[in-house]
XYZ file of C-alpha atoms in Angstrom:
584
model
C -37.148 -27.342 -22.769
C -34.423 -26.821 -25.365
C -30.960 -28.346 -24.954
C -29.422 -25.540 -26.985
C -26.618 -23.667 -25.193
C -28.043 -20.498 -26.765
C -31.574 -20.718 -25.359
C -32.116 -18.794 -22.094
C -34.011 -20.929 -19.571
C -36.024 -18.685 -17.288
C -37.468 -21.712 -15.484
C -34.074 -22.793 -14.171
C -32.597 -21.381 -10.978
C -29.685 -19.995 -12.950
C -31.690 -19.091 -16.046
C -30.859 -15.425 -15.641
C -27.331 -15.832 -14.350
C -23.818 -15.665 -15.717
C -23.599 -14.859 -19.418
C -27.378 -15.310 -19.707
C -27.976 -12.396 -17.367
C -29.599 -9.186 -18.692
C -29.359 -9.967 -22.377
C -29.048 -7.143 -24.883
C -32.391 -6.461 -26.540
C -32.550 -7.605 -30.173
C -36.080 -8.987 -30.056
C -34.781 -12.576 -30.016
C -33.268 -13.675 -26.702
C -31.704 -16.790 -28.155
C -29.923 -14.698 -30.769
C -28.864 -12.232 -28.079
C -27.106 -14.997 -26.153
C -25.680 -16.487 -29.372
C -24.215 -13.116 -30.341
C -22.879 -12.392 -26.857
C -21.073 -15.727 -26.714
C -19.690 -15.286 -30.217
C -18.053 -11.994 -29.317
C -16.693 -13.070 -25.925
C -15.225 -16.175 -27.542
C -13.250 -13.827 -29.730
C -11.220 -13.108 -26.589
C -10.406 -16.833 -26.290
C -12.995 -17.958 -23.732
C -14.338 -21.516 -23.750
C -17.872 -22.655 -22.982
C -16.559 -24.191 -19.744
C -15.336 -20.776 -18.600
C -18.516 -19.022 -19.675
C -20.691 -21.420 -17.673
C -19.154 -20.295 -14.361
C -20.558 -17.605 -12.029
C -19.458 -14.251 -13.411
C -17.803 -11.756 -11.076
C -17.425 -8.219 -12.366
C -14.405 -6.252 -11.142
C -14.724 -2.477 -11.293
C -11.330 -1.133 -12.351
C -10.801 2.442 -11.144
C -7.117 2.620 -11.949
C -5.989 5.888 -13.526
C -2.755 7.770 -14.070
C -4.544 10.689 -12.427
C -5.256 8.628 -9.314
C -2.105 7.623 -7.370
C -4.362 6.479 -4.517
C -5.351 3.655 -6.868
C -1.823 3.089 -8.170
C -1.895 -0.536 -7.004
C -5.075 -1.342 -8.957
C -3.312 -3.666 -11.459
C -1.910 -5.833 -8.649
C -5.254 -5.876 -6.853
C -7.113 -6.865 -10.001
C -4.705 -9.742 -10.628
C -5.215 -10.991 -7.065
C -9.013 -10.660 -7.252
C -9.019 -12.612 -10.505
C -6.905 -15.322 -8.875
C -9.340 -15.557 -5.981
C -12.349 -15.716 -8.302
C -10.842 -18.491 -10.408
C -9.678 -20.489 -7.382
C -13.273 -20.400 -6.159
C -14.662 -21.542 -9.500
C -15.852 -18.248 -10.926
C -15.144 -16.232 -14.062
C -13.629 -12.772 -13.399
C -14.560 -9.961 -15.785
C -12.746 -6.667 -15.313
C -14.426 -3.469 -16.533
C -13.543 0.239 -16.232
C -15.474 2.987 -14.507
C -14.834 6.615 -13.708
C -11.931 7.210 -11.310
C -11.909 10.327 -9.120
C -8.928 11.641 -7.165
C -9.240 14.356 -4.544
C -6.281 16.418 -5.763
C -6.885 16.068 -9.499
C -10.618 16.782 -9.849
C -11.860 20.293 -10.614
C -13.726 22.042 -9.194
C -13.829 19.346 -6.486
C -14.030 15.569 -6.347
C -17.354 15.826 -4.499
C -18.852 17.422 -7.595
C -18.055 14.215 -9.508
C -18.961 11.676 -6.818
C -22.559 11.352 -8.007
C -21.422 10.965 -11.619
C -19.157 8.108 -10.566
C -22.047 6.585 -8.600
C -24.269 6.742 -11.696
C -21.534 5.217 -13.847
C -21.004 2.406 -11.341
C -24.719 1.664 -11.026
C -25.394 1.594 -14.745
C -22.332 -0.481 -15.655
C -23.212 -3.012 -12.963
C -26.777 -3.142 -14.277
C -25.852 -3.214 -17.965
C -23.253 -5.976 -18.031
C -23.747 -9.647 -17.127
C -22.384 -10.374 -13.661
C -23.626 -12.396 -10.707
C -21.596 -10.376 -8.201
C -19.332 -7.360 -8.345
C -16.061 -6.392 -6.664
C -15.679 -2.638 -6.261
C -12.080 -1.404 -6.076
C -11.900 2.031 -4.480
C -9.849 4.056 -2.063
C -9.586 7.794 -2.657
C -12.086 9.893 -0.761
C -15.147 9.921 -3.023
C -14.645 6.607 -4.813
C -15.767 4.233 -2.049
C -18.965 6.178 -1.275
C -19.691 6.555 -5.001
C -19.309 2.814 -5.514
C -21.440 1.892 -2.508
C -24.120 4.369 -3.584
C -24.239 2.932 -7.091
C -24.138 -0.663 -5.920
C -26.871 -0.034 -3.351
C -29.142 1.101 -6.170
C -28.112 -1.707 -8.530
C -28.931 -4.343 -5.920
C -26.460 -7.113 -6.851
C -24.286 -9.170 -4.505
C -21.448 -6.716 -3.885
C -18.136 -6.665 -2.051
C -15.854 -3.665 -1.540
C -12.093 -3.872 -1.935
C -10.157 -0.946 -0.468
C -6.956 0.068 -2.264
C -5.174 0.728 1.057
C -3.181 3.527 2.629
C 0.218 4.851 1.580
C 3.352 4.326 3.633
C 4.736 7.142 5.752
C 7.897 9.061 4.868
C 10.635 10.796 6.817
C 11.632 14.462 6.753
C 14.777 15.443 8.647
C 14.274 12.642 11.129
C 10.533 13.258 11.600
C 7.944 10.746 10.433
C 5.471 12.378 8.035
C 2.468 11.340 6.015
C -0.279 12.865 3.923
C -2.203 14.780 4.513
C -2.399 16.117 8.071
C 1.326 16.767 7.888
C 0.815 18.426 4.473
C -1.435 20.984 6.108
C 0.834 21.393 9.112
C 3.924 22.103 7.010
C 2.020 24.389 4.644
C 0.738 26.362 7.646
C 4.335 26.679 8.869
C 5.403 27.922 5.438
C 2.600 30.515 5.352
C 3.597 31.643 8.825
C 7.205 32.098 7.734
C 8.502 29.371 10.057
C 10.133 27.366 7.234
C 11.504 28.461 3.894
C 10.718 27.396 0.325
C 13.642 24.966 0.245
C 12.438 22.982 3.246
C 8.893 23.077 1.905
C 10.151 21.503 -1.323
C 12.079 18.883 0.652
C 9.090 17.809 2.720
C 6.941 17.746 -0.429
C 9.068 14.817 -1.598
C 8.481 12.829 1.594
C 4.807 13.320 2.463
C 3.571 10.609 0.087
C 6.037 7.718 0.298
C 4.120 5.265 -1.924
C 0.917 4.840 -3.854
C -2.206 4.539 -1.710
C -4.609 6.739 0.175
C -3.803 9.227 2.939
C -1.969 7.628 5.850
C -4.030 9.395 8.517
C -7.706 9.237 9.483
C -8.818 11.336 6.528
C -11.894 10.638 4.461
C -10.295 7.723 2.590
C -9.306 5.887 5.788
C -12.652 6.793 7.335
C -14.576 5.275 4.435
C -12.351 2.184 4.525
C -13.249 1.662 8.190
C -16.906 2.440 7.529
C -17.015 -0.061 4.652
C -15.753 -2.808 6.966
C -18.125 -1.718 9.739
C -21.019 -1.907 7.267
C -20.055 -5.516 6.574
C -19.126 -4.729 2.964
C -15.493 -5.948 3.040
C -13.862 -9.209 4.027
C -12.633 -9.106 7.646
C -9.491 -7.020 7.926
C -10.207 -5.255 4.635
C -9.863 -1.684 5.918
C -6.325 -1.347 7.209
C -3.561 -3.085 5.181
C -1.367 -0.518 3.400
C -1.561 -0.458 -0.389
C 1.868 -1.878 -1.147
C 1.878 -4.772 1.325
C 1.405 -8.491 0.844
C -1.468 -8.300 3.335
C -3.361 -6.051 0.918
C -2.817 -8.486 -1.965
C -4.023 -11.391 0.173
C -7.141 -9.412 1.076
C -7.737 -8.920 -2.657
C -7.495 -12.660 -3.320
C -9.891 -13.398 -0.446
C -12.247 -10.766 -1.824
C -12.351 -12.489 -5.202
C -13.098 -15.867 -3.637
C -15.815 -14.402 -1.428
C -17.391 -12.686 -4.419
C -18.001 -16.096 -5.974
C -19.603 -17.288 -2.754
C -21.995 -14.335 -2.454
C -22.918 -14.865 -6.116
C -23.817 -18.487 -5.407
C -25.641 -17.556 -2.212
C -27.392 -14.605 -3.893
C -26.365 -12.450 -0.934
C -27.587 -9.155 -2.362
C -26.390 -5.838 -0.999
C -29.718 -4.973 0.656
C -29.228 -7.898 3.050
C -26.007 -6.289 4.286
C -26.845 -2.569 4.178
C -29.480 -2.729 6.899
C -30.363 -0.139 9.564
C -28.245 -2.120 12.032
C -25.267 -1.942 9.681
C -25.582 1.828 9.333
C -25.753 2.237 13.106
C -22.585 0.157 13.458
C -20.898 2.353 10.854
C -21.886 5.487 12.766
C -20.440 4.074 15.988
C -17.198 3.403 14.181
C -17.173 6.865 12.589
C -17.434 8.432 16.040
C -14.916 6.097 17.679
C -12.178 6.552 15.089
C -12.338 10.358 15.129
C -13.381 9.978 11.516
C -13.763 12.566 8.816
C -16.814 14.820 8.926
C -17.266 13.821 5.292
C -18.227 10.382 6.562
C -21.610 11.732 7.657
C -22.353 13.140 4.215
C -21.369 9.898 2.497
C -23.278 7.699 4.941
C -26.348 9.874 4.395
C -26.022 9.373 0.640
C -25.565 5.586 0.879
C -28.412 5.296 3.390
C -30.630 7.401 1.136
C -30.188 4.819 -1.618
C -31.623 2.246 0.820
C -34.584 4.433 1.804
C -33.112 5.599 5.104
C -32.502 9.106 6.456
C -29.748 9.988 8.918
C -31.190 11.382 12.151
C -28.619 13.989 13.179
C -30.128 14.442 16.651
C -29.893 10.715 17.303
C -26.384 10.647 15.861
C -25.344 13.360 18.297
C -26.863 11.416 21.209
C -24.894 8.395 20.038
C -21.767 10.546 20.000
C -22.156 11.505 23.650
C -21.769 7.843 24.645
C -19.174 6.774 22.065
C -15.607 7.854 22.927
C -12.772 8.250 20.435
C -10.589 5.173 20.901
C -8.305 5.319 17.871
C -5.090 7.277 18.373
C -4.569 8.419 14.787
C -3.858 11.818 13.273
C -5.456 14.347 13.155
C -7.192 13.507 16.451
C -4.236 11.501 17.758
C -0.632 10.712 16.831
C -0.370 7.456 14.835
C -0.813 6.494 11.165
C -2.845 3.857 9.309
C 0.044 1.396 9.050
C 0.241 1.515 12.874
C -3.486 0.770 13.078
C -2.976 -2.233 10.812
C -0.075 -3.494 12.952
C -2.320 -3.112 16.010
C -4.867 -5.523 14.551
C -6.933 -3.130 12.466
C -10.693 -3.024 12.710
C -10.926 -6.243 14.705
C -9.125 -4.535 17.602
C -11.424 -1.517 17.440
C -14.630 -3.550 17.060
C -13.642 -5.693 20.037
C -13.529 -2.554 22.219
C -16.818 -1.267 20.778
C -18.584 -4.609 21.092
C -21.065 -3.529 23.811
C -22.276 -0.676 21.575
C -22.640 -2.621 18.323
C -25.425 -4.581 16.651
C -23.619 -7.901 16.605
C -26.350 -9.619 14.579
C -25.721 -7.455 11.506
C -24.915 -9.617 8.473
C -21.635 -9.195 6.563
C -20.536 -10.231 3.063
C -18.991 -13.374 4.545
C -22.488 -14.641 5.317
C -21.626 -14.435 9.006
C -22.656 -11.755 11.472
C -20.416 -8.979 12.718
C -20.399 -10.606 16.146
C -19.240 -13.901 14.680
C -16.453 -12.152 12.803
C -15.264 -10.412 15.970
C -15.117 -13.768 17.734
C -13.250 -15.366 14.826
C -10.632 -12.592 15.022
C -9.475 -13.910 18.396
C -8.689 -12.255 21.725
C -6.353 -9.539 20.459
C -2.945 -8.564 21.768
C -1.149 -5.763 23.523
C -0.861 -2.543 21.494
C -1.150 1.224 22.033
C -3.026 2.468 18.956
C -6.565 1.480 19.951
C -7.300 2.601 23.477
C -9.526 0.702 25.894
C -12.927 2.272 26.431
C -11.828 3.208 29.949
C -8.936 5.311 28.605
C -10.169 7.077 25.454
C -8.224 9.790 23.685
C -11.434 11.856 23.683
C -14.408 11.228 25.983
C -17.105 11.685 23.327
C -17.393 10.856 19.646
C -15.134 12.779 17.312
C -18.068 14.606 15.689
C -20.737 16.795 17.296
C -23.888 18.185 15.682
C -24.687 21.864 16.231
C -27.999 23.693 15.925
C -29.181 27.283 16.112
C -30.543 30.144 14.066
C -27.421 30.033 11.894
C -27.965 26.344 11.051
C -31.655 25.377 11.336
C -30.893 22.118 9.526
C -27.787 21.416 11.559
C -24.026 21.853 11.273
C -21.025 19.678 12.134
C -17.823 20.151 14.122
C -14.991 17.654 14.531
C -14.591 18.299 18.232
C -11.779 15.786 18.718
C -9.544 17.818 16.378
C -10.520 21.264 17.724
C -8.847 23.594 20.216
C -10.521 23.057 23.617
C -10.048 26.753 24.389
C -12.283 27.713 21.457
C -15.104 25.247 21.979
C -17.017 27.831 23.995
C -16.494 31.084 22.157
C -18.167 34.303 21.103
C -16.593 36.594 18.541
C -17.004 39.112 15.775
C -17.718 37.776 12.289
C -15.226 38.425 9.513
C -17.151 37.472 6.389
C -15.971 36.247 2.989
C -18.722 36.059 0.375
C -17.229 33.184 -1.600
C -13.985 31.323 -2.299
C -12.763 34.032 -4.668
C -13.296 36.725 -2.046
C -11.386 34.584 0.452
C -8.447 34.101 -1.897
C -8.348 37.819 -2.648
C -8.329 39.083 0.942
C -7.174 36.386 3.390
C -3.473 37.248 3.078
C -3.894 41.015 2.932
C -2.158 43.005 5.644
C -5.130 45.378 5.596
C -7.668 42.688 6.512
C -9.565 43.777 9.622
C -9.199 40.624 11.712
C -8.118 39.649 15.225
C -7.428 36.227 16.808
C -10.731 36.203 18.705
C -12.802 36.846 15.563
C -14.873 34.216 13.755
C -14.070 33.626 10.077
C -17.189 33.035 7.955
C -17.117 31.732 4.377
C -20.331 31.674 2.338
C -21.370 30.038 -0.916
C -19.270 26.875 -0.807
C -22.199 24.508 -0.236
C -23.606 21.879 -2.613
C -24.997 24.447 -5.052
C -22.960 27.494 -4.140
C -19.543 26.279 -5.282
C -20.869 23.961 -6.814
C -19.982 20.616 -5.279
C -19.383 21.557 -1.635
C -15.559 21.731 -1.811
C -13.187 21.209 1.106
C -12.661 24.963 1.396
C -14.134 24.951 4.894
C -10.582 24.608 6.189
C -10.205 28.385 5.971
C -6.534 29.308 6.366
C -5.492 31.466 9.284
C -5.048 35.007 7.880
C -1.378 35.393 7.024
C -0.742 38.313 9.348
C -2.178 36.320 12.276
C -0.307 33.151 11.278
C 2.949 35.092 11.305
C 2.037 36.379 14.755
C 1.758 32.786 16.016
C -2.020 32.191 15.818
C -2.632 28.480 15.195
C -6.425 28.194 15.356
C -9.572 30.298 15.081
C -13.287 29.513 14.962
C -14.216 29.102 11.310
C -17.708 28.575 9.855
C -18.941 27.656 6.381
C -21.540 25.691 4.434
C -18.750 23.621 2.869
C -16.660 20.646 3.901
C -13.100 20.092 5.030
C -10.705 17.239 4.518
C -10.741 14.553 7.157
C -7.012 15.119 7.443
C -7.564 18.708 8.628
C -7.729 19.991 12.194
C -9.006 23.069 13.984
C -12.155 24.581 15.482
C -14.136 24.494 12.273
C -17.930 24.455 11.872
C -19.013 22.810 8.612
C -22.033 21.682 6.583
C -24.167 24.651 7.723
C -27.639 23.732 6.462
C -29.429 25.139 4.553
C -26.562 26.594 2.545
C -26.223 30.290 1.800
C -26.716 29.907 -1.967
C -30.358 28.882 -1.467
C -31.129 31.538 1.145
C -30.013 29.852 4.358
C -29.345 32.191 7.303
C -25.605 32.061 6.593
C -26.317 34.203 3.529
C -27.273 37.145 5.736
C -24.302 37.230 8.089
C -22.339 40.477 7.884
C -18.891 41.397 9.091
C -19.158 42.788 12.605
C -22.055 40.522 13.665
C -21.501 38.499 16.822
C -21.515 34.684 16.640
C -21.648 32.253 19.549
C -20.285 28.726 19.452
C -21.026 26.379 22.347
C -20.071 22.798 21.644
C -21.223 21.791 25.136
C -24.705 23.112 24.333
C -24.494 22.006 20.684
C -25.166 25.604 19.663
C -24.130 27.789 16.740
C -25.976 31.103 16.895
C -25.896 34.417 15.080
C -26.541 37.073 17.744
C -28.778 39.166 15.527
C -32.468 39.788 16.173
C -34.968 37.782 14.134
C -36.598 40.919 12.708
C -33.199 42.197 11.541
C -32.468 38.882 9.839
C -35.890 38.996 8.199
C -35.174 42.520 6.963
C -31.836 41.444 5.509
C -33.469 38.487 3.790
C -36.130 40.745 2.275
C -33.516 43.195 1.013
C -31.284 40.507 -0.501
C -32.102 39.346 -4.010
C -31.172 35.640 -3.932
C -30.330 34.115 -7.303
C -29.625 30.403 -7.084
C -26.755 29.154 -9.267
C -27.778 27.838 -12.687
C -26.121 26.285 -15.713
C -27.178 26.042 -19.354
C -26.152 22.494 -20.152
C -24.500 19.242 -19.251
C -23.675 17.639 -15.938
C -23.488 20.979 -14.131
C -27.106 21.711 -15.059
C -28.176 18.288 -13.782
C -26.163 18.816 -10.607
C -27.602 22.239 -9.779
C -31.163 21.209 -10.533
C -31.228 18.037 -8.455
C -28.536 18.056 -5.751
C -29.721 17.784 -2.153
C -28.359 19.452 0.969
C -25.708 18.022 3.283
C -28.193 16.324 5.601
C -29.422 14.230 2.647
C -25.908 13.364 1.496
C -25.509 15.846 -1.394
C -26.901 13.120 -3.640
C -29.212 13.787 -6.589
C -32.834 13.720 -5.455
C -33.862 11.316 -8.240
C -31.196 8.765 -7.210
C -32.461 8.319 -3.669
C -34.809 5.412 -2.995
C -38.371 6.360 -3.980
C -39.726 5.494 -0.533
C -38.311 6.394 2.874
C -38.482 3.450 5.268
C -37.249 5.228 8.383
C -34.364 6.925 10.124
C -31.022 5.784 11.507
C -29.878 5.663 14.242
C -33.193 4.448 15.568
């Protein structure tokens, strides 16, 4: 055995660790290590530093991503935690995706970010990785990539924004964004007030202050065991968030030493816990799509029937907008996820391992007995008796569809109406505000071709606006159906994720204006009241041409993207073998 500091030692326990890990291929491994050390020493590192466990820190800061506006402070704190624990922090950049700044939609770029994350984690020497994410698609993208890369991994959430104040009313993005915009479209407020509230809706950097997709994924990440305890709820600009970042850095060193790889945390039990939490927080419908994608990387499929059964016994306990009244900073003050998990304890797999090396049950016990608060309800007094999300089936959605029942109008949950059909997003934009649109409050708005391939990227256009002439007449909600998604911050009686999508010949493609549609949330039904032979005739008469592209990422996307029930991931990125379904 050579004593040279430049000779990799595969026989040693740490022979493929730290700076020796995954050497660049030059045909001479000793030279590869010699060259690597020569270049890194150009940045002023000593051999003593380079001999420590290496913790990579994925930097997703971007001027285009105000949700990650605190990334520099978080990175500094993570580095401090890593060094205090005896490790070497190595920051590296990856793609950053913001919901409001990504065209045509951030979902279109989620898989690209996941690929970037996976390959950078694989390519560069690190014994563990800290993933810094917050805005809607970044956390799922990072967990998807890390699940495939297989290293010890810990997620650091950027944190929610603070709330603002508009004319004495507390406001926060983005449920209140939609509420005020709806008032503006209805003529209830003028352009001046709309401009005023625009200045107050986002009071600091950070993610949406309500239970939108970003907050949902933060809670899911902690429920999966992928964050340090308390990692979901501290607002972005607080000292609590910085302390969480320091703890995350220290814990990253520990999981590197323990070789606590991500597959030991992302187990079937962990995914079931995450689904319980998704239902109990009134979480974003997007959470199902993202969980399906992350689970698919681990060789697991989401069983929508079982998820719906789980929802019937899992009440909504978190009183946050859009299902309730509070904001994320209130949830943090109420004890955050520990308070929620304590109430859900009888429904959880308490033996699921977390990145602390302890089980979820042990972490709940370590959090203490809790205290009096009014944000997380006791199970005996839920804000909604079932889970926030219900799964619908029927001839309109053979592969299933989703409704966020906790944010819907109870009067519309059992409804039959006439379809008013829009063929695509352009058709919707052209006609929705026309005074000549043939539409009535009891009708059902249908939007086609906004699914994974149809848009492409499955945009959040499923939150179809109330037609302007009805909004001005005081109509606040209607049944709306599409093969797309909606923001977790949105509300209304909206059926989403209709599978298979219209662009590949799903039944939604053959709906015509004037058809009757029945929604029964109680019966979990979404049905087109058209005879099977008539639907077959329409399908035969319709020349379906699936969307295509000539080059680049769009071509890859359209050729390989899966449907909503498989997470809208690329088929070649899923695990090669399916081990089973969750929930079991």
